[in-house]
mmCIF file with all atom_site columns, C-alpha atoms in Angstrom:
data_model
loop_
_atom_site.group_PDB
_atom_site.id
_atom_site.type_symbol
_atom_site.label_atom_id
_atom_site.label_alt_id
_atom_site.label_comp_id
_atom_site.label_asym_id
_atom_site.label_entity_id
_atom_site.label_seq_id
_atom_site.pdbx_PDB_ins_code
_atom_site.Cartn_x
_atom_site.Cartn_y
_atom_site.Cartn_z
_atom_site.occupancy
_atom_site.B_iso_or_equiv
_atom_site.pdbx_formal_charge
_atom_site.auth_seq_id
_atom_site.auth_comp_id
_atom_site.auth_asym_id
_atom_site.auth_atom_id
_atom_site.pdbx_PDB_model_num
ATOM 1   C CA . MET A 1 1   ? -0.060  -0.039 0.034   1.00 42.00 ? 40  MET A CA 1
ATOM 2   C CA . VAL A 1 2   ? 1.353   3.422  -0.893  1.00 43.00 ? 41  VAL A CA 1
ATOM 3   C CA . SER A 1 3   ? 1.452   5.982  1.802   1.00 44.00 ? 42  SER A CA 1
ATOM 4   C CA . ILE A 1 4   ? 0.498   9.568  0.989   1.00 44.00 ? 43  ILE A CA 1
ATOM 5   C CA . THR A 1 5   ? 2.425   12.316 2.746   1.00 49.00 ? 44  THR A CA 1
ATOM 6   C CA . TRP A 1 6   ? 0.748   15.529 3.922   1.00 47.00 ? 45  TRP A CA 1
ATOM 7   C CA . LYS A 1 7   ? 2.456   17.511 1.089   1.00 52.00 ? 46  LYS A CA 1
ATOM 8   C CA . GLU A 1 8   ? 1.117   15.124 -1.510  1.00 52.00 ? 47  GLU A CA 1
ATOM 9   C CA . GLU A 1 9   ? -2.410  15.352 0.025   1.00 52.00 ? 48  GLU A CA 1
ATOM 10  C CA . ILE A 1 10  ? -2.226  19.164 -0.107  1.00 46.00 ? 49  ILE A CA 1
ATOM 11  C CA . ILE A 1 11  ? -1.209  19.028 -3.899  1.00 50.00 ? 50  ILE A CA 1
ATOM 12  C CA . MET A 1 12  ? -4.314  17.069 -4.643  1.00 72.00 ? 51  MET A CA 1
ATOM 13  C CA . LYS A 1 13  ? -6.679  19.725 -3.187  1.00 93.00 ? 52  LYS A CA 1
ATOM 14  C CA . ARG A 1 14  ? -9.234  21.465 -5.464  1.00 97.00 ? 53  ARG A CA 1
ATOM 15  C CA . VAL A 1 15  ? -8.832  25.096 -5.306  1.00 97.00 ? 54  VAL A CA 1
ATOM 16  C CA . LEU A 1 16  ? -11.102 27.586 -6.936  1.00 98.00 ? 55  LEU A CA 1
ATOM 17  C CA . PHE A 1 17  ? -9.803  31.084 -7.648  1.00 98.00 ? 56  PHE A CA 1
ATOM 18  C CA . VAL A 1 18  ? -12.403 33.682 -8.020  1.00 98.00 ? 57  VAL A CA 1
ATOM 19  C CA . ALA A 1 19  ? -12.158 37.357 -8.994  1.00 97.00 ? 58  ALA A CA 1
ATOM 20  C CA . SER A 1 20  ? -14.134 40.106 -10.660 1.00 95.00 ? 59  SER A CA 1
ATOM 21  C CA . THR A 1 21  ? -12.580 41.459 -13.847 1.00 95.00 ? 60  THR A CA 1
ATOM 22  C CA . GLY A 1 22  ? -9.966  44.216 -13.740 1.00 94.00 ? 61  GLY A CA 1
ATOM 23  C CA . GLY A 1 23  ? -7.806  44.920 -10.858 1.00 94.00 ? 62  GLY A CA 1
ATOM 24  C CA . HIS A 1 24  ? -9.209  42.164 -8.718  1.00 95.00 ? 63  HIS A CA 1
ATOM 25  C CA . LEU A 1 25  ? -8.382  39.682 -11.461 1.00 97.00 ? 64  LEU A CA 1
ATOM 26  C CA . ASN A 1 26  ? -4.994  41.131 -12.001 1.00 96.00 ? 65  ASN A CA 1
ATOM 27  C CA . GLU A 1 27  ? -4.203  40.653 -8.268  1.00 96.00 ? 66  GLU A CA 1
ATOM 28  C CA . MET A 1 28  ? -5.499  37.029 -8.295  1.00 96.00 ? 67  MET A CA 1
ATOM 29  C CA . MET A 1 29  ? -3.376  36.132 -11.358 1.00 97.00 ? 68  MET A CA 1
ATOM 30  C CA . GLN A 1 30  ? -0.356  37.104 -9.350  1.00 96.00 ? 69  GLN A CA 1
ATOM 31  C CA . LEU A 1 31  ? -0.868  33.850 -7.593  1.00 96.00 ? 70  LEU A CA 1
ATOM 32  C CA . LYS A 1 32  ? -0.780  31.739 -10.829 1.00 95.00 ? 71  LYS A CA 1
ATOM 33  C CA . GLU A 1 33  ? 2.450   30.057 -9.539  1.00 94.00 ? 72  GLU A CA 1
ATOM 34  C CA . LEU A 1 34  ? 0.003   28.171 -7.213  1.00 92.00 ? 73  LEU A CA 1
ATOM 35  C CA . PHE A 1 35  ? -2.000  26.724 -9.982  1.00 93.00 ? 74  PHE A CA 1
ATOM 36  C CA . ASP A 1 36  ? 0.481   23.951 -10.706 1.00 89.00 ? 75  ASP A CA 1
ATOM 37  C CA . LYS A 1 37  ? 0.364   22.876 -7.095  1.00 91.00 ? 76  LYS A CA 1
ATOM 38  C CA . TYR A 1 38  ? -3.355  22.209 -6.942  1.00 94.00 ? 77  TYR A CA 1
ATOM 39  C CA . GLU A 1 39  ? -6.219  21.008 -8.996  1.00 95.00 ? 78  GLU A CA 1
ATOM 40  C CA . TYR A 1 40  ? -7.440  24.554 -9.816  1.00 97.00 ? 79  TYR A CA 1
ATOM 41  C CA . HIS A 1 41  ? -10.323 26.357 -11.553 1.00 98.00 ? 80  HIS A CA 1
ATOM 42  C CA . ILE A 1 42  ? -10.721 30.084 -12.351 1.00 98.00 ? 81  ILE A CA 1
ATOM 43  C CA . ILE A 1 43  ? -13.990 31.957 -12.248 1.00 98.00 ? 82  ILE A CA 1
ATOM 44  C CA . THR A 1 44  ? -14.255 35.554 -13.412 1.00 98.00 ? 83  THR A CA 1
ATOM 45  C CA . GLU A 1 45  ? -16.533 37.826 -15.432 1.00 96.00 ? 84  GLU A CA 1
ATOM 46  C CA . LYS A 1 46  ? -16.809 37.391 -19.138 1.00 96.00 ? 85  LYS A CA 1
ATOM 47  C CA . THR A 1 47  ? -15.383 40.483 -20.792 1.00 95.00 ? 86  THR A CA 1
ATOM 48  C CA . LYS A 1 48  ? -13.267 40.792 -24.143 1.00 96.00 ? 87  LYS A CA 1
ATOM 49  C CA . SER A 1 49  ? -10.240 41.442 -21.953 1.00 95.00 ? 88  SER A CA 1
ATOM 50  C CA . ASN A 1 50  ? -10.594 38.073 -20.232 1.00 95.00 ? 89  ASN A CA 1
ATOM 51  C CA . LEU A 1 51  ? -11.342 35.694 -23.133 1.00 96.00 ? 90  LEU A CA 1
ATOM 52  C CA . HIS A 1 52  ? -7.448  35.107 -23.428 1.00 96.00 ? 91  HIS A CA 1
ATOM 53  C CA . LEU A 1 53  ? -7.784  33.089 -20.285 1.00 97.00 ? 92  LEU A CA 1
ATOM 54  C CA . LEU A 1 54  ? -9.648  30.328 -22.256 1.00 97.00 ? 93  LEU A CA 1
ATOM 55  C CA . ASP A 1 55  ? -6.516  29.845 -24.492 1.00 97.00 ? 94  ASP A CA 1
ATOM 56  C CA . LYS A 1 56  ? -4.032  30.003 -21.551 1.00 96.00 ? 95  LYS A CA 1
ATOM 57  C CA . TYR A 1 57  ? -6.002  27.767 -19.144 1.00 96.00 ? 96  TYR A CA 1
ATOM 58  C CA . PRO A 1 58  ? -8.201  25.588 -21.301 1.00 94.00 ? 97  PRO A CA 1
ATOM 59  C CA . LYS A 1 59  ? -10.954 23.777 -19.462 1.00 95.00 ? 98  LYS A CA 1
ATOM 60  C CA . LYS A 1 60  ? -9.930  25.649 -16.298 1.00 97.00 ? 99  LYS A CA 1
ATOM 61  C CA . VAL A 1 61  ? -11.970 28.818 -16.671 1.00 98.00 ? 100 VAL A CA 1
ATOM 62  C CA . ASP A 1 62  ? -15.681 29.619 -16.238 1.00 98.00 ? 101 ASP A CA 1
ATOM 63  C CA . PHE A 1 63  ? -17.355 33.108 -16.777 1.00 98.00 ? 102 PHE A CA 1
ATOM 64  C CA . LEU A 1 64  ? -20.122 34.793 -14.876 1.00 97.00 ? 103 LEU A CA 1
ATOM 65  C CA . VAL A 1 65  ? -21.962 37.694 -16.485 1.00 96.00 ? 104 VAL A CA 1
ATOM 66  C CA . TYR A 1 66  ? -20.273 41.106 -16.170 1.00 93.00 ? 105 TYR A CA 1
ATOM 67  C CA . GLY A 1 67  ? -22.250 43.681 -14.244 1.00 83.00 ? 106 GLY A CA 1
ATOM 68  C CA . THR A 1 68  ? -21.648 46.750 -12.245 1.00 77.00 ? 107 THR A CA 1
ATOM 69  C CA . LYS A 1 69  ? -23.669 48.552 -9.703  1.00 71.00 ? 108 LYS A CA 1
ATOM 70  C CA . ASP A 1 70  ? -23.412 51.672 -12.006 1.00 75.00 ? 109 ASP A CA 1
ATOM 71  C CA . HIS A 1 71  ? -26.355 50.084 -14.087 1.00 77.00 ? 110 HIS A CA 1
ATOM 72  C CA . MET A 1 72  ? -28.709 49.659 -11.219 1.00 79.00 ? 111 MET A CA 1
ATOM 73  C CA . LEU A 1 73  ? -31.670 48.688 -13.442 1.00 88.00 ? 112 LEU A CA 1
ATOM 74  C CA . THR A 1 74  ? -30.001 45.508 -14.793 1.00 89.00 ? 113 THR A CA 1
ATOM 75  C CA . TYR A 1 75  ? -27.492 44.828 -12.014 1.00 88.00 ? 114 TYR A CA 1
ATOM 76  C CA . PRO A 1 76  ? -30.105 42.936 -9.684  1.00 90.00 ? 115 PRO A CA 1
ATOM 77  C CA . PHE A 1 77  ? -30.951 40.662 -12.557 1.00 94.00 ? 116 PHE A CA 1
ATOM 78  C CA . LYS A 1 78  ? -27.297 39.926 -13.427 1.00 93.00 ? 117 LYS A CA 1
ATOM 79  C CA . LEU A 1 79  ? -26.526 39.367 -9.814  1.00 92.00 ? 118 LEU A CA 1
ATOM 80  C CA . PHE A 1 80  ? -29.431 37.003 -9.515  1.00 95.00 ? 119 PHE A CA 1
ATOM 81  C CA . TYR A 1 81  ? -28.207 35.100 -12.490 1.00 96.00 ? 120 TYR A CA 1
ATOM 82  C CA . ASN A 1 82  ? -24.575 34.941 -11.217 1.00 96.00 ? 121 ASN A CA 1
ATOM 83  C CA . CYS A 1 83  ? -25.901 33.616 -7.920  1.00 96.00 ? 122 CYS A CA 1
ATOM 84  C CA . VAL A 1 84  ? -27.665 30.841 -9.737  1.00 97.00 ? 123 VAL A CA 1
ATOM 85  C CA . LYS A 1 85  ? -24.742 30.137 -12.023 1.00 98.00 ? 124 LYS A CA 1
ATOM 86  C CA . SER A 1 86  ? -22.365 30.295 -8.957  1.00 98.00 ? 125 SER A CA 1
ATOM 87  C CA . LEU A 1 87  ? -24.360 27.432 -7.380  1.00 98.00 ? 126 LEU A CA 1
ATOM 88  C CA . PHE A 1 88  ? -24.053 25.356 -10.471 1.00 98.00 ? 127 PHE A CA 1
ATOM 89  C CA . LEU A 1 89  ? -20.391 26.059 -10.902 1.00 98.00 ? 128 LEU A CA 1
ATOM 90  C CA . TYR A 1 90  ? -19.799 25.164 -7.231  1.00 98.00 ? 129 TYR A CA 1
ATOM 91  C CA . PHE A 1 91  ? -21.284 21.725 -7.566  1.00 98.00 ? 130 PHE A CA 1
ATOM 92  C CA . LYS A 1 92  ? -19.383 21.125 -10.924 1.00 97.00 ? 131 LYS A CA 1
ATOM 93  C CA . ILE A 1 93  ? -16.000 22.068 -9.262  1.00 97.00 ? 132 ILE A CA 1
ATOM 94  C CA . HIS A 1 94  ? -16.723 21.113 -5.716  1.00 97.00 ? 133 HIS A CA 1
ATOM 95  C CA . PRO A 1 95  ? -13.600 22.982 -4.295  1.00 98.00 ? 134 PRO A CA 1
ATOM 96  C CA . ASP A 1 96  ? -11.824 22.202 -1.135  1.00 97.00 ? 135 ASP A CA 1
ATOM 97  C CA . TYR A 1 97  ? -10.779 25.931 -0.870  1.00 98.00 ? 136 TYR A CA 1
ATOM 98  C CA . ILE A 1 98  ? -11.916 29.142 -2.589  1.00 98.00 ? 137 ILE A CA 1
ATOM 99  C CA . VAL A 1 99  ? -9.330  31.793 -2.874  1.00 98.00 ? 138 VAL A CA 1
ATOM 100 C CA . THR A 1 100 ? -10.467 35.305 -3.855  1.00 97.00 ? 139 THR A CA 1
ATOM 101 C CA . THR A 1 101 ? -9.384  38.864 -4.250  1.00 96.00 ? 140 THR A CA 1
ATOM 102 C CA . GLY A 1 102 ? -13.039 40.047 -4.571  1.00 91.00 ? 141 GLY A CA 1
ATOM 103 C CA . ALA A 1 103 ? -15.309 41.776 -5.575  1.00 90.00 ? 142 ALA A CA 1
ATOM 104 C CA . HIS A 1 104 ? -19.036 41.247 -6.147  1.00 86.00 ? 143 HIS A CA 1
ATOM 105 C CA . THR A 1 105 ? -18.385 38.158 -8.300  1.00 91.00 ? 144 THR A CA 1
ATOM 106 C CA . ALA A 1 106 ? -16.783 36.418 -5.386  1.00 94.00 ? 145 ALA A CA 1
ATOM 107 C CA . GLY A 1 107 ? -19.361 37.059 -2.778  1.00 94.00 ? 146 GLY A CA 1
ATOM 108 C CA . PRO A 1 108 ? -22.064 34.503 -3.868  1.00 96.00 ? 147 PRO A CA 1
ATOM 109 C CA . ILE A 1 109 ? -19.699 31.637 -4.489  1.00 97.00 ? 148 ILE A CA 1
ATOM 110 C CA . CYS A 1 110 ? -17.838 32.139 -1.182  1.00 98.00 ? 149 CYS A CA 1
ATOM 111 C CA . LEU A 1 111 ? -21.005 32.201 0.768   1.00 97.00 ? 150 LEU A CA 1
ATOM 112 C CA . ILE A 1 112 ? -22.208 29.037 -1.020  1.00 98.00 ? 151 ILE A CA 1
ATOM 113 C CA . GLY A 1 113 ? -18.928 27.408 -0.442  1.00 98.00 ? 152 GLY A CA 1
ATOM 114 C CA . LYS A 1 114 ? -18.951 28.278 3.273   1.00 98.00 ? 153 LYS A CA 1
ATOM 115 C CA . PHE A 1 115 ? -22.470 26.838 3.682   1.00 98.00 ? 154 PHE A CA 1
ATOM 116 C CA . PHE A 1 116 ? -21.151 23.433 2.242   1.00 98.00 ? 155 PHE A CA 1
ATOM 117 C CA . GLY A 1 117 ? -17.925 23.420 4.170   1.00 98.00 ? 156 GLY A CA 1
ATOM 118 C CA . THR A 1 118 ? -15.405 24.794 1.745   1.00 98.00 ? 157 THR A CA 1
ATOM 119 C CA . ARG A 1 119 ? -12.610 26.855 3.242   1.00 98.00 ? 158 ARG A CA 1
ATOM 120 C CA . ILE A 1 120 ? -12.539 30.456 2.183   1.00 98.00 ? 159 ILE A CA 1
ATOM 121 C CA . ILE A 1 121 ? -9.248  32.447 1.832   1.00 98.00 ? 160 ILE A CA 1
ATOM 122 C CA . PHE A 1 122 ? -9.975  36.115 1.112   1.00 98.00 ? 161 PHE A CA 1
ATOM 123 C CA . ILE A 1 123 ? -7.200  38.674 0.113   1.00 97.00 ? 162 ILE A CA 1
ATOM 124 C CA . GLU A 1 124 ? -8.327  42.214 0.605   1.00 96.00 ? 163 GLU A CA 1
ATOM 125 C CA . SER A 1 125 ? -7.644  44.572 -2.220  1.00 93.00 ? 164 SER A CA 1
ATOM 126 C CA . PHE A 1 126 ? -4.253  46.215 -2.551  1.00 93.00 ? 165 PHE A CA 1
ATOM 127 C CA . ALA A 1 127 ? -6.012  49.425 -3.490  1.00 91.00 ? 166 ALA A CA 1
ATOM 128 C CA . ASN A 1 128 ? -7.459  49.756 0.036   1.00 87.00 ? 167 ASN A CA 1
ATOM 129 C CA . LEU A 1 129 ? -5.062  51.242 2.637   1.00 90.00 ? 168 LEU A CA 1
ATOM 130 C CA . THR A 1 130 ? -7.575  52.695 5.020   1.00 92.00 ? 169 THR A CA 1
ATOM 131 C CA . SER A 1 131 ? -11.080 51.485 4.172   1.00 94.00 ? 170 SER A CA 1
ATOM 132 C CA . LYS A 1 132 ? -12.933 48.118 4.024   1.00 95.00 ? 171 LYS A CA 1
ATOM 133 C CA . THR A 1 133 ? -14.276 46.966 0.633   1.00 93.00 ? 172 THR A CA 1
ATOM 134 C CA . ILE A 1 134 ? -18.004 45.726 0.610   1.00 92.00 ? 173 ILE A CA 1
ATOM 135 C CA . THR A 1 135 ? -16.869 42.222 -0.203  1.00 94.00 ? 174 THR A CA 1
ATOM 136 C CA . GLY A 1 136 ? -14.304 42.380 2.620   1.00 96.00 ? 175 GLY A CA 1
ATOM 137 C CA . ARG A 1 137 ? -17.045 43.390 5.022   1.00 96.00 ? 176 ARG A CA 1
ATOM 138 C CA . LEU A 1 138 ? -19.267 40.532 3.859   1.00 96.00 ? 177 LEU A CA 1
ATOM 139 C CA . LEU A 1 139 ? -16.597 37.754 3.857   1.00 97.00 ? 178 LEU A CA 1
ATOM 140 C CA . TYR A 1 140 ? -14.513 38.819 6.890   1.00 98.00 ? 179 TYR A CA 1
ATOM 141 C CA . PRO A 1 141 ? -16.795 37.023 9.410   1.00 97.00 ? 180 PRO A CA 1
ATOM 142 C CA . VAL A 1 142 ? -16.944 33.893 7.251   1.00 97.00 ? 181 VAL A CA 1
ATOM 143 C CA . SER A 1 143 ? -13.388 33.526 5.928   1.00 98.00 ? 182 SER A CA 1
ATOM 144 C CA . ASP A 1 144 ? -11.116 30.870 7.212   1.00 98.00 ? 183 ASP A CA 1
ATOM 145 C CA . LYS A 1 145 ? -8.082  33.019 6.432   1.00 98.00 ? 184 LYS A CA 1
ATOM 146 C CA . PHE A 1 146 ? -8.468  36.699 5.733   1.00 97.00 ? 185 PHE A CA 1
ATOM 147 C CA . ILE A 1 147 ? -5.302  38.398 4.351   1.00 97.00 ? 186 ILE A CA 1
ATOM 148 C CA . VAL A 1 148 ? -4.507  42.051 4.147   1.00 97.00 ? 187 VAL A CA 1
ATOM 149 C CA . GLN A 1 149 ? -1.790  43.607 1.952   1.00 96.00 ? 188 GLN A CA 1
ATOM 150 C CA . TRP A 1 150 ? -1.166  46.610 4.115   1.00 96.00 ? 189 TRP A CA 1
ATOM 151 C CA . GLU A 1 151 ? -0.255  46.625 7.825   1.00 96.00 ? 190 GLU A CA 1
ATOM 152 C CA . SER A 1 152 ? -2.617  49.547 8.344   1.00 95.00 ? 191 SER A CA 1
ATOM 153 C CA . MET A 1 153 ? -5.562  47.348 7.377   1.00 97.00 ? 192 MET A CA 1
ATOM 154 C CA . LYS A 1 154 ? -5.062  45.235 10.470  1.00 97.00 ? 193 LYS A CA 1
ATOM 155 C CA . GLU A 1 155 ? -6.744  48.151 12.363  1.00 96.00 ? 194 GLU A CA 1
ATOM 156 C CA . LEU A 1 156 ? -9.814  47.469 10.502  1.00 97.00 ? 195 LEU A CA 1
ATOM 157 C CA . TYR A 1 157 ? -9.644  43.825 10.397  1.00 97.00 ? 196 TYR A CA 1
ATOM 158 C CA . PRO A 1 158 ? -7.909  42.782 13.727  1.00 97.00 ? 197 PRO A CA 1
ATOM 159 C CA . GLU A 1 159 ? -8.084  38.956 13.133  1.00 97.00 ? 198 GLU A CA 1
ATOM 160 C CA . ALA A 1 160 ? -6.525  39.335 9.623   1.00 97.00 ? 199 ALA A CA 1
ATOM 161 C CA . THR A 1 161 ? -3.198  38.083 8.542   1.00 97.00 ? 200 THR A CA 1
ATOM 162 C CA . PHE A 1 162 ? -0.731  40.659 7.080   1.00 96.00 ? 201 PHE A CA 1
ATOM 163 C CA . GLY A 1 163 ? 0.488   39.004 3.964   1.00 94.00 ? 202 GLY A CA 1
ATOM 164 C CA . GLY A 1 164 ? 2.207   41.879 2.237   1.00 92.00 ? 203 GLY A CA 1
ATOM 165 C CA . TRP A 1 165 ? 1.868   42.737 -1.345  1.00 92.00 ? 204 TRP A CA 1
ATOM 166 C CA . ILE A 1 166 ? 1.118   40.037 -3.923  1.00 90.00 ? 205 ILE A CA 1
ATOM 167 C CA . PHE A 1 167 ? 2.534   42.026 -6.731  1.00 76.00 ? 206 PHE A CA 1
#
């Protein structure tokens, strides 16, 4: 019988990386060296600027509908659709961990994951030095590991881990 060491067991974990398009996705992609260490999957919003991910990470990327709160008439419908799709994707991927840099794309799937026992790792945005993000406020109480990139953010999130910049 083959014995599995703890390091090999970690390598086999399914990790879902989730981020909204733009800066949040850019931050998350700084963690791409971790992709080879896990059975990974990426979820972000479908925009022209993100379609290249399909070429670079075939069969490892899924998209949600792009929507912003700037379009308040359509945003609730897009958010609802994304919540339903997030539930479907969660059961398709069934991750052991969800790693996210935010924002609104990450909230629903992290809450779904937490409900079903998935461990949540949230990395607060590099852009915030003195204020909480909406997603940070939502996920701070449920995250298993909450990481800030600025020491000053520990005042706002006292139980957070200071991880330094991911850039």
